mmCIF file of C-alpha atoms in Angstrom:
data_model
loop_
_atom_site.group_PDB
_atom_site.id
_atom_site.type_symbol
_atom_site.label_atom_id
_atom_site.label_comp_id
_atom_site.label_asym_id
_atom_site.label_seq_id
_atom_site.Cartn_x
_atom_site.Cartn_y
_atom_site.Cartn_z
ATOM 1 C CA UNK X 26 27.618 -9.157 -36.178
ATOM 2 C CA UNK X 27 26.391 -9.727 -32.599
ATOM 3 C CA UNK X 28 25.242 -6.678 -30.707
ATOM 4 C CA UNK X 29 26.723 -6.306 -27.044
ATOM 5 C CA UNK X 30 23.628 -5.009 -25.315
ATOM 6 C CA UNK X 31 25.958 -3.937 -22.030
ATOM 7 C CA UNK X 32 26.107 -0.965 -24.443
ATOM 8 C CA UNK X 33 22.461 -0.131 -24.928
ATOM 9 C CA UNK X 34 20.599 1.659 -22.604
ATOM 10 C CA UNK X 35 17.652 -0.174 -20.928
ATOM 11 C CA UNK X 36 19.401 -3.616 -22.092
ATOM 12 C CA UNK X 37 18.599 -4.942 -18.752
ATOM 13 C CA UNK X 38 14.621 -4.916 -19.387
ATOM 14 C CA UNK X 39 14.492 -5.032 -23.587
ATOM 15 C CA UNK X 40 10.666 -4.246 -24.638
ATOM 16 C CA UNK X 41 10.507 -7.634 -25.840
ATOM 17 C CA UNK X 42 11.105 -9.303 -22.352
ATOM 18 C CA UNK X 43 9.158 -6.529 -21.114
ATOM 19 C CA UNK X 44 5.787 -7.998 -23.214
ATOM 20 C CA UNK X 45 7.035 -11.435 -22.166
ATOM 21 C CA UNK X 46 6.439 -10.504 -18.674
ATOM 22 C CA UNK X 47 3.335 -9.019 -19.194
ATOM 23 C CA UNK X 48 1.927 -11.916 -21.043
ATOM 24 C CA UNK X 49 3.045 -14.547 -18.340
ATOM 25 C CA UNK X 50 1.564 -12.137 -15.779
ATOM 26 C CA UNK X 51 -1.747 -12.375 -17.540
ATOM 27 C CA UNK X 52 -1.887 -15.337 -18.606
ATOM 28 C CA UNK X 53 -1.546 -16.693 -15.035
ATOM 29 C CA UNK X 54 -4.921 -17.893 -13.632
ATOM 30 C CA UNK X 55 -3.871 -17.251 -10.466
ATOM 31 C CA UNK X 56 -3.162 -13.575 -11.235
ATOM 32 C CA UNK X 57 -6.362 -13.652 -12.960
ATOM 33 C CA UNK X 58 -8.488 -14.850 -10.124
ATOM 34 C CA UNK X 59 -6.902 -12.543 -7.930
ATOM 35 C CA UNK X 60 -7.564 -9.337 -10.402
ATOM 36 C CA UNK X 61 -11.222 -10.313 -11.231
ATOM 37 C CA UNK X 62 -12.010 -10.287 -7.341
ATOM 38 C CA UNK X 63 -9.877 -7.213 -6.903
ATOM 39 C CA UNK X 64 -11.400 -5.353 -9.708
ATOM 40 C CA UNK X 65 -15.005 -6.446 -8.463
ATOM 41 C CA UNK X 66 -14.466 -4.957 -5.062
ATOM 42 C CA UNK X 67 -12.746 -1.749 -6.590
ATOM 43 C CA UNK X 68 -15.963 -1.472 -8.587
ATOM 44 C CA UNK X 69 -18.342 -1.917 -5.651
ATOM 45 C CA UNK X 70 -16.455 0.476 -3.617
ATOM 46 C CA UNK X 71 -16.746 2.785 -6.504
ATOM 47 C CA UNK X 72 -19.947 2.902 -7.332
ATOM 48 C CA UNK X 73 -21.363 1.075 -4.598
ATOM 49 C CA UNK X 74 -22.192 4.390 -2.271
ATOM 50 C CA UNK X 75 -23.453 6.030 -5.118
ATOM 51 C CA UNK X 76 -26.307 3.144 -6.093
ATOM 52 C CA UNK X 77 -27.076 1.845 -2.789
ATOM 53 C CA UNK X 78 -29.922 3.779 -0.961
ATOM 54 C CA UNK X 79 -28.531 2.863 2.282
ATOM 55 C CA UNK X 80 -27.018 5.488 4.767
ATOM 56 C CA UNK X 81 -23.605 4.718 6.582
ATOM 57 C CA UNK X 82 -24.314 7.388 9.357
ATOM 58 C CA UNK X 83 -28.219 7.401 10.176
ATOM 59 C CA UNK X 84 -28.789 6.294 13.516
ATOM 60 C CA UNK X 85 -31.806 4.359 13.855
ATOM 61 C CA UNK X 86 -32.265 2.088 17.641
ATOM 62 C CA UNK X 87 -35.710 0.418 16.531
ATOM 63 C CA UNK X 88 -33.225 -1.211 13.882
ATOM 64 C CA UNK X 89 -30.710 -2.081 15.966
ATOM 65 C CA UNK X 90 -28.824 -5.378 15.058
ATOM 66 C CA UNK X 91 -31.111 -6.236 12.314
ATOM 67 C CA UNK X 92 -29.457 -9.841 11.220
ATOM 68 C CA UNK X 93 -28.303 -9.802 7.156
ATOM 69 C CA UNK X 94 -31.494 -9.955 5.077
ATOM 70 C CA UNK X 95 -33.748 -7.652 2.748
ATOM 71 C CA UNK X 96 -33.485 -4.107 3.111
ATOM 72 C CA UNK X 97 -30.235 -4.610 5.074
ATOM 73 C CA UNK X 98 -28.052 -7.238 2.899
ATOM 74 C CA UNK X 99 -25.353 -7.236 5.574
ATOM 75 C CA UNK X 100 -27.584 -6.640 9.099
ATOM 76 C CA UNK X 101 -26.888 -3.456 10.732
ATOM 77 C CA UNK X 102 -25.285 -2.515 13.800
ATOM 78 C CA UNK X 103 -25.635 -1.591 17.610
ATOM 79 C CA UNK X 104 -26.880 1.794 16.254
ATOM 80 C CA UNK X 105 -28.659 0.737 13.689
ATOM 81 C CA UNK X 106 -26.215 1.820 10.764
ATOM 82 C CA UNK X 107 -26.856 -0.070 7.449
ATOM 83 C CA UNK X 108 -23.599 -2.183 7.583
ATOM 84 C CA UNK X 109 -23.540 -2.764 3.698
ATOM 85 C CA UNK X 110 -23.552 0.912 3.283
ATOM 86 C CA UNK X 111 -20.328 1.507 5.504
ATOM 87 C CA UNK X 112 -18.579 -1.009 4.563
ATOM 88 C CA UNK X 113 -18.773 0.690 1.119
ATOM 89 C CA UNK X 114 -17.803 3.648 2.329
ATOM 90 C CA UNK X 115 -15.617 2.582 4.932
ATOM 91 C CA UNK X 116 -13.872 0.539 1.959
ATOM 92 C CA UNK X 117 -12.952 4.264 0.333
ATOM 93 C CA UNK X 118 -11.083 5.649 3.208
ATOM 94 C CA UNK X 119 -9.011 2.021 4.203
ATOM 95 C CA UNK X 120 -7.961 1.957 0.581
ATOM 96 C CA UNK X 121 -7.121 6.073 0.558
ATOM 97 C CA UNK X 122 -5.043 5.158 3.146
ATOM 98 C CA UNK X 123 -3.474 2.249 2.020
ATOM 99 C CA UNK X 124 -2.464 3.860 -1.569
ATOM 100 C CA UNK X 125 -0.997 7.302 -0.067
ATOM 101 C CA UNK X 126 0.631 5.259 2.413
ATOM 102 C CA UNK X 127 2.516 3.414 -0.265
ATOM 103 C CA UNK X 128 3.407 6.189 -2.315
ATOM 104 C CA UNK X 129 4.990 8.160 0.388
ATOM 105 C CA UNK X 130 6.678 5.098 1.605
ATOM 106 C CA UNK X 131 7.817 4.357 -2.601
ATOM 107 C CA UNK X 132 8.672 8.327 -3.106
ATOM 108 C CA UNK X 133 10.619 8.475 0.075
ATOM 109 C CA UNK X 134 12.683 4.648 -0.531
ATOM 110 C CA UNK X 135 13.232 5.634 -4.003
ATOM 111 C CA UNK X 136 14.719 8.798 -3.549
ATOM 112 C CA UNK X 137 17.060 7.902 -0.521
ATOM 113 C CA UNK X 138 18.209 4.592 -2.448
ATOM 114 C CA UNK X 139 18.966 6.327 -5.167
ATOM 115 C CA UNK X 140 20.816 8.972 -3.737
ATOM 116 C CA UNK X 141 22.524 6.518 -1.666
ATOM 117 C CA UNK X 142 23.136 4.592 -4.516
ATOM 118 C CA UNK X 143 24.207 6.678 -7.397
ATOM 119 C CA UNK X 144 26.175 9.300 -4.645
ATOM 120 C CA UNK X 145 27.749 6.442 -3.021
ATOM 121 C CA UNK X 146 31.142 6.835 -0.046
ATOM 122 C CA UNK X 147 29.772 9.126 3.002
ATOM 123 C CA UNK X 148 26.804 9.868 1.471
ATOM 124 C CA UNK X 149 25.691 6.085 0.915
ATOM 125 C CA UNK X 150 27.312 5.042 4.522
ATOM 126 C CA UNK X 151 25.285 7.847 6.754
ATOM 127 C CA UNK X 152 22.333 7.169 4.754
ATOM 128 C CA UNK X 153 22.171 3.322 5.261
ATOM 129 C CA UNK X 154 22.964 3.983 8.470
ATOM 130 C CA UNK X 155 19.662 5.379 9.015
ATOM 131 C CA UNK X 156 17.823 3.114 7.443
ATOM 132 C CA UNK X 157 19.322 0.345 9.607
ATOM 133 C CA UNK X 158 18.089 2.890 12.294
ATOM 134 C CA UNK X 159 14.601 2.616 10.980
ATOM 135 C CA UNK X 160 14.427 -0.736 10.711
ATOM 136 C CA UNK X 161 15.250 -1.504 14.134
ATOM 137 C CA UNK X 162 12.659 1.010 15.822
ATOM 138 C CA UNK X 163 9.699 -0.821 17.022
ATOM 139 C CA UNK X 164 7.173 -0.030 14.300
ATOM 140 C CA UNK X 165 3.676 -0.586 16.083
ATOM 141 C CA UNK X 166 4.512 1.003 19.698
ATOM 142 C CA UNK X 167 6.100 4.304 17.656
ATOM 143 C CA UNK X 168 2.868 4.647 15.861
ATOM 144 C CA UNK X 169 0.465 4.263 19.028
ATOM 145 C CA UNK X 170 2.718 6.835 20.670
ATOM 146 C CA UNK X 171 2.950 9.622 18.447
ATOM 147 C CA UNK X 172 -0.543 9.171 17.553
ATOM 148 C CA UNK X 173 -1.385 9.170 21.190
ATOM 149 C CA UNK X 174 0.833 12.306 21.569
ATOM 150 C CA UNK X 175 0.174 14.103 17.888
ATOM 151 C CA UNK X 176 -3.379 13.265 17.487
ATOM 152 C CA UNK X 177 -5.590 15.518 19.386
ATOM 153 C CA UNK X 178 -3.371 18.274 18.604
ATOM 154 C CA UNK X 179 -3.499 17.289 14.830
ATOM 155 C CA UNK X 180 -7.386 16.917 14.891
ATOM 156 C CA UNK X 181 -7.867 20.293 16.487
ATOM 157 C CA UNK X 182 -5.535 21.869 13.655
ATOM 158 C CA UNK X 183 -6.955 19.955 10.321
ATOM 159 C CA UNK X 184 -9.931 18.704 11.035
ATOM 160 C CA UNK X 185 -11.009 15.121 13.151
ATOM 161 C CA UNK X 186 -11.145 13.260 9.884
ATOM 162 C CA UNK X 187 -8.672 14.787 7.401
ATOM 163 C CA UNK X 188 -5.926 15.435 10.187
ATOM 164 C CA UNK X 189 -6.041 11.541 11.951
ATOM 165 C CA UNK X 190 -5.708 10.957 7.744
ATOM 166 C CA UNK X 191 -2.599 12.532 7.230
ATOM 167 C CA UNK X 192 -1.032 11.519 10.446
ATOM 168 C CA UNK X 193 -2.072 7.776 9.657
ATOM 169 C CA UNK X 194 -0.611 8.402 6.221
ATOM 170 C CA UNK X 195 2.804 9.922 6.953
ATOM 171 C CA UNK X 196 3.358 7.844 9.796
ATOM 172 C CA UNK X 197 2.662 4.314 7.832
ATOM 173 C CA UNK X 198 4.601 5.679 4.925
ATOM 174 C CA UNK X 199 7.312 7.255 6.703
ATOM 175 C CA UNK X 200 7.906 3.876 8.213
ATOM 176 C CA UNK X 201 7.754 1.404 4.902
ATOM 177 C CA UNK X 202 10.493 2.633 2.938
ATOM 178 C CA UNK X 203 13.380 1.195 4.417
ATOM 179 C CA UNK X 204 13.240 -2.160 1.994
ATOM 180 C CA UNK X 205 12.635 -0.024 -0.964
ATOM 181 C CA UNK X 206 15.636 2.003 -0.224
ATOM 182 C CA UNK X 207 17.625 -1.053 0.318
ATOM 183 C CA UNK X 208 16.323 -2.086 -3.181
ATOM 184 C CA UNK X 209 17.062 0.585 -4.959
ATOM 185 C CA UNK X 210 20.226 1.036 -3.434
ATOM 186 C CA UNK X 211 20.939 -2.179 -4.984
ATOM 187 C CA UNK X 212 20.139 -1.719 -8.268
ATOM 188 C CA UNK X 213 21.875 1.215 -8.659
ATOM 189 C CA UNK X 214 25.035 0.304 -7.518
ATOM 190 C CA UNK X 215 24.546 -2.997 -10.108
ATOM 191 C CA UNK X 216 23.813 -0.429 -12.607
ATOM 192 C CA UNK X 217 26.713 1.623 -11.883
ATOM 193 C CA UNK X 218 29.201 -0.523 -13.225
ATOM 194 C CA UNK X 219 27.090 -1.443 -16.415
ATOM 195 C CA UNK X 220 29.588 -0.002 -19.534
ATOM 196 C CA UNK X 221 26.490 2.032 -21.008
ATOM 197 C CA UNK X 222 26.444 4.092 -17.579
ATOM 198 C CA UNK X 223 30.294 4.643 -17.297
ATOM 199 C CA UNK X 224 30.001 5.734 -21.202
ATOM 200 C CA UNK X 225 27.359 8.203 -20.700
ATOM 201 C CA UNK X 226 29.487 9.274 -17.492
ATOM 202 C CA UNK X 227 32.462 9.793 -20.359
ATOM 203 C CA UNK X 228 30.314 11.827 -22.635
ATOM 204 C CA UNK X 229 29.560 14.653 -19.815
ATOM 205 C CA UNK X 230 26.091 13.993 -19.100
ATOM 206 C CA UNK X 231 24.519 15.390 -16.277
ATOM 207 C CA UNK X 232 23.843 13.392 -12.731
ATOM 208 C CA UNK X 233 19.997 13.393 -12.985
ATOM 209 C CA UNK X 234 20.062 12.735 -16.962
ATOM 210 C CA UNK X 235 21.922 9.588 -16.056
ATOM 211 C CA UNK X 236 19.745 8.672 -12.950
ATOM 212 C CA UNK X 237 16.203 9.655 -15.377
ATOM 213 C CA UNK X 238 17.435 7.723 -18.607
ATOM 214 C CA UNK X 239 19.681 4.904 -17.756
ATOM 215 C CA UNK X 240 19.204 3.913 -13.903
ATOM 216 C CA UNK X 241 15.383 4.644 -13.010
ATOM 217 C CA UNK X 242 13.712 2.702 -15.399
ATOM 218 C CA UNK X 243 15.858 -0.612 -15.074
ATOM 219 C CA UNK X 244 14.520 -0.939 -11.782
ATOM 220 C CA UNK X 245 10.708 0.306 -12.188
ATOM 221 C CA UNK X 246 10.175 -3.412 -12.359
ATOM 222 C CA UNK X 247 11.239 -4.351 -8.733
ATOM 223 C CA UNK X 248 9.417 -0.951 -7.210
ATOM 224 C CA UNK X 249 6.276 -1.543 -9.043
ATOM 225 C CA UNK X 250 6.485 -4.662 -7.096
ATOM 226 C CA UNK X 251 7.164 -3.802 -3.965
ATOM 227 C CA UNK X 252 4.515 -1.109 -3.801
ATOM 228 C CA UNK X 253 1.962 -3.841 -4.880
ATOM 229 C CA UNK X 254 2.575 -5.641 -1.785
ATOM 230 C CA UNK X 255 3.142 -2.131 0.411
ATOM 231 C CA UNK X 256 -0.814 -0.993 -0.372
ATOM 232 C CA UNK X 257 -1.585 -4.455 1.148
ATOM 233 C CA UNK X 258 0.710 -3.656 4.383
ATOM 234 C CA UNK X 259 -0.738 -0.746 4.437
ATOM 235 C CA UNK X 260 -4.224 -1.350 4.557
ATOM 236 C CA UNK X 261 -3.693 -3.998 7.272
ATOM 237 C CA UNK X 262 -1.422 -1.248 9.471
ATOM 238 C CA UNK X 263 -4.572 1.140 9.214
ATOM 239 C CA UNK X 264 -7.087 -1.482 9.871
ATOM 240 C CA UNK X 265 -5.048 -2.409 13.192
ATOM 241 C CA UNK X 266 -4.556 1.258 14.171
ATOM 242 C CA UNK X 267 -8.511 1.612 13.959
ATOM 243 C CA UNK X 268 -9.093 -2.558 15.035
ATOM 244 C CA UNK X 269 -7.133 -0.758 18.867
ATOM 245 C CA UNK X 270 -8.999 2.199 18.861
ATOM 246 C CA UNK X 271 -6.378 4.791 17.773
ATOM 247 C CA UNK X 272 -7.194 5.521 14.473
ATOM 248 C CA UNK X 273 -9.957 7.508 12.269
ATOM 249 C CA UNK X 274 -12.775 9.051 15.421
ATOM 250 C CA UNK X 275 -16.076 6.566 15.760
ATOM 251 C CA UNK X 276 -18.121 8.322 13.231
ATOM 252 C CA UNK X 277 -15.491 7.386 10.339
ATOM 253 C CA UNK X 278 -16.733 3.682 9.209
ATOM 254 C CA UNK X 279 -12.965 2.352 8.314
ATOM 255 C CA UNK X 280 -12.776 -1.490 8.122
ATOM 256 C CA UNK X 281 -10.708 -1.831 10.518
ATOM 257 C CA UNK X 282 -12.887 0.772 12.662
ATOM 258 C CA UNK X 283 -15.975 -1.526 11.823
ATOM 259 C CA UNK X 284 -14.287 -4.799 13.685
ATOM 260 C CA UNK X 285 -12.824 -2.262 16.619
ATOM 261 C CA UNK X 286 -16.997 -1.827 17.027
ATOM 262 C CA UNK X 287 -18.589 -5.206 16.637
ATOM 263 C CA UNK X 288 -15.725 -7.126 18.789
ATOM 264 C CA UNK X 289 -18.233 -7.066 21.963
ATOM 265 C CA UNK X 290 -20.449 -8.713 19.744
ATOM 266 C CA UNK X 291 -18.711 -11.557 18.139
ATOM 267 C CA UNK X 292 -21.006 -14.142 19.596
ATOM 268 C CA UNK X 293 -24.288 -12.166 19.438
ATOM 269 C CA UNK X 294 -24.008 -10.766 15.804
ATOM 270 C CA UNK X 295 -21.296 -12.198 13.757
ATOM 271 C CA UNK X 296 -22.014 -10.534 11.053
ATOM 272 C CA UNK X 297 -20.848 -7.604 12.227
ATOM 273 C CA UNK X 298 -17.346 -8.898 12.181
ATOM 274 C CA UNK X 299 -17.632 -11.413 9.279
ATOM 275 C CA UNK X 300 -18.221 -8.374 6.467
ATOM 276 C CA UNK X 301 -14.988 -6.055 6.748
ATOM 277 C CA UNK X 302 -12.828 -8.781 8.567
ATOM 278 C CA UNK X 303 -13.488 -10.549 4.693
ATOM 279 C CA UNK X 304 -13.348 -7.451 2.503
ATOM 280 C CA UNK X 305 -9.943 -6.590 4.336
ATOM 281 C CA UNK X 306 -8.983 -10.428 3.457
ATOM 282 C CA UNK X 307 -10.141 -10.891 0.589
ATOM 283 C CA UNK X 308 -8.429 -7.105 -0.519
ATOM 284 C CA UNK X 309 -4.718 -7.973 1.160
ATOM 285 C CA UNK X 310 -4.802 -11.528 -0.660
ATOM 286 C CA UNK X 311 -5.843 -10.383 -4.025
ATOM 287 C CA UNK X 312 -2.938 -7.399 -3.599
ATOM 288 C CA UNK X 313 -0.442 -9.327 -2.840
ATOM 289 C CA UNK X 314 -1.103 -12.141 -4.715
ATOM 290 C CA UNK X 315 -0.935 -10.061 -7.919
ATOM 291 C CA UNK X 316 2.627 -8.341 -6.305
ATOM 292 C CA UNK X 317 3.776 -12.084 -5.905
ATOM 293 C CA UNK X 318 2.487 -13.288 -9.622
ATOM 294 C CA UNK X 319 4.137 -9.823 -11.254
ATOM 295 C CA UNK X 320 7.534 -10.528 -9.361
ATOM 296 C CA UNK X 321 7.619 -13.696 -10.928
ATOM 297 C CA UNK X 322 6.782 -12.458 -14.281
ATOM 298 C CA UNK X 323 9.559 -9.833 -14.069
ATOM 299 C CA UNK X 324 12.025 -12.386 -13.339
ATOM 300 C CA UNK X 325 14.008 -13.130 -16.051
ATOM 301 C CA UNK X 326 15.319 -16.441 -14.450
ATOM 302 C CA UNK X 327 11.548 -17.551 -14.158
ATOM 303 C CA UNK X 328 9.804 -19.658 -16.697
#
């Protein structure tokens, strides 16, 4: 007797097709590649400040740009800061940044296209409304201008380093959710009309059983993706923030803050710009390559 699976919960992502897509994911050289080199620069970032002797803050003139060599792998700066050393480091806090980023960005699209979604009429209308809002507000110029306007005040009240990180964080975030909403929305109106929701509606169950059992985790898939590529647009928002001077304070050895420093010296020491201007390539490709490859892999019209 054939089974209608419109009737079964979670028929839109079986387990089956679910290990499918996880074997084509990994069995993708490209997506491979891409997770080797990511993994290998987790790892250094990792462990890297914890096994290299080098300091990322000791100022030393009489080893001021050093070219790359031994003792100093990567040459050091105008100050004579080991540049392997805060890269390393710097590689923490661009990354911190680039994760929390994307989950308040995720947390805040998934739980206004769901509402939107799932709620639908006045509800779904005033809240689209605003995210057509957001999406038309110049993005960059909004961030240099409440971070011009918020930041001392910020600093003074948390801290120079942990206040510019929450303000970086919230602001990135709080402007990246707009095309998850819009995604989520989606789904859930899809899902809406699926006979396994509308029975479950029959039987009495409650609005956030329905949203938890039957509508989150049929699109997982298409979030998981999009906040793959959202730690890469985060980590290049940050790196521009700090690449024009209004992000973490000098003494904070961000990526992006290490190019802001060494572009007076592009022709003099290239180094200094070739080392995090790579890492945050390298980082951004490998991130969204492996959002691209997974998308793919999820698709069930892909072969």
């Amino acid at each position: 007797m054939a089974i209608n699976t419109d009737l079964v919960p979670g028929a839109l992502a079986p387990e089956g097709s679910k290990n499918r897509a996880w074997e084509r994911l990994w069995g993708d050289r490209t997506a491979q590649l891409a997770l080797v080199v990511l993994g290998m620069l987790m790892l250094a970032i990792a462990l890297g400040p914890l096994l290299y002797p080098g300091s990322p803050s000791t100022i030393d003139f009489a080893r001021a740009f050093l070219p790359p060599g031994v003792g100093q792998p990567l040459g050091t700066n105008d100050l004579g800061q080991d540049q392997l050393a805060r890269l390393l480091i710097g590689g923490r806090i661009s990354l911190a940044v680039g994760l929390a980023a994307t989950l308040v960005g995720i947390s805040v699209g998934v739980a206004i296209g769901a509402l939107a979604g799932f709620c639908g009429g006045w509800v779904d209308v005033v809240l689209m409304r605003v995210t057509d809002l957001f999406l038309a507000l110049p993005q960059l110029p909004l961030v240099l201008l409440v971070v011009y306007l918020l930041g001392d005040p910020v600093r003074r009240a948390l801290g120079p380093e942990r206040g510019i990180f929450l303000l970086i964080v919230l602001l990135i975030g709080g402007l990246s959710w707009m095309s998850v909403a819009r995604l989520v929305r989606a789904g859930f109106l899809s899902l809406k009309q699926r006979t396994f929701v509308q029975a479950a509606v029959a039987l009495g169950a409650r609005p956030w059983g329905i949203v938890k059992t039957h509508l989150l985790p049929n699109i997982l898939g298409p979030v998981i993706v999009a906040a793959t590529i959202g730690v890469g647009n985060a980590l290049l928002a940050e790196s521009t923030l700090s690449f024009l001077g209004v992000g973490f304070p000098p003494d904070v050895p961000t990526w992006g803050r290490m190019l802001y420093d060494a572009q007076n010296y592009i022709e003099s020491a290239p180094y200094l710009v070739l080392a995090p201007g790579v890492a945050i390539f390298l980082t951004v490709l490998c991130i969204n390559t492996l959002g691209d490859r997974l998308r793919d892999s999820l698709d069930p019209t892909s072969r």
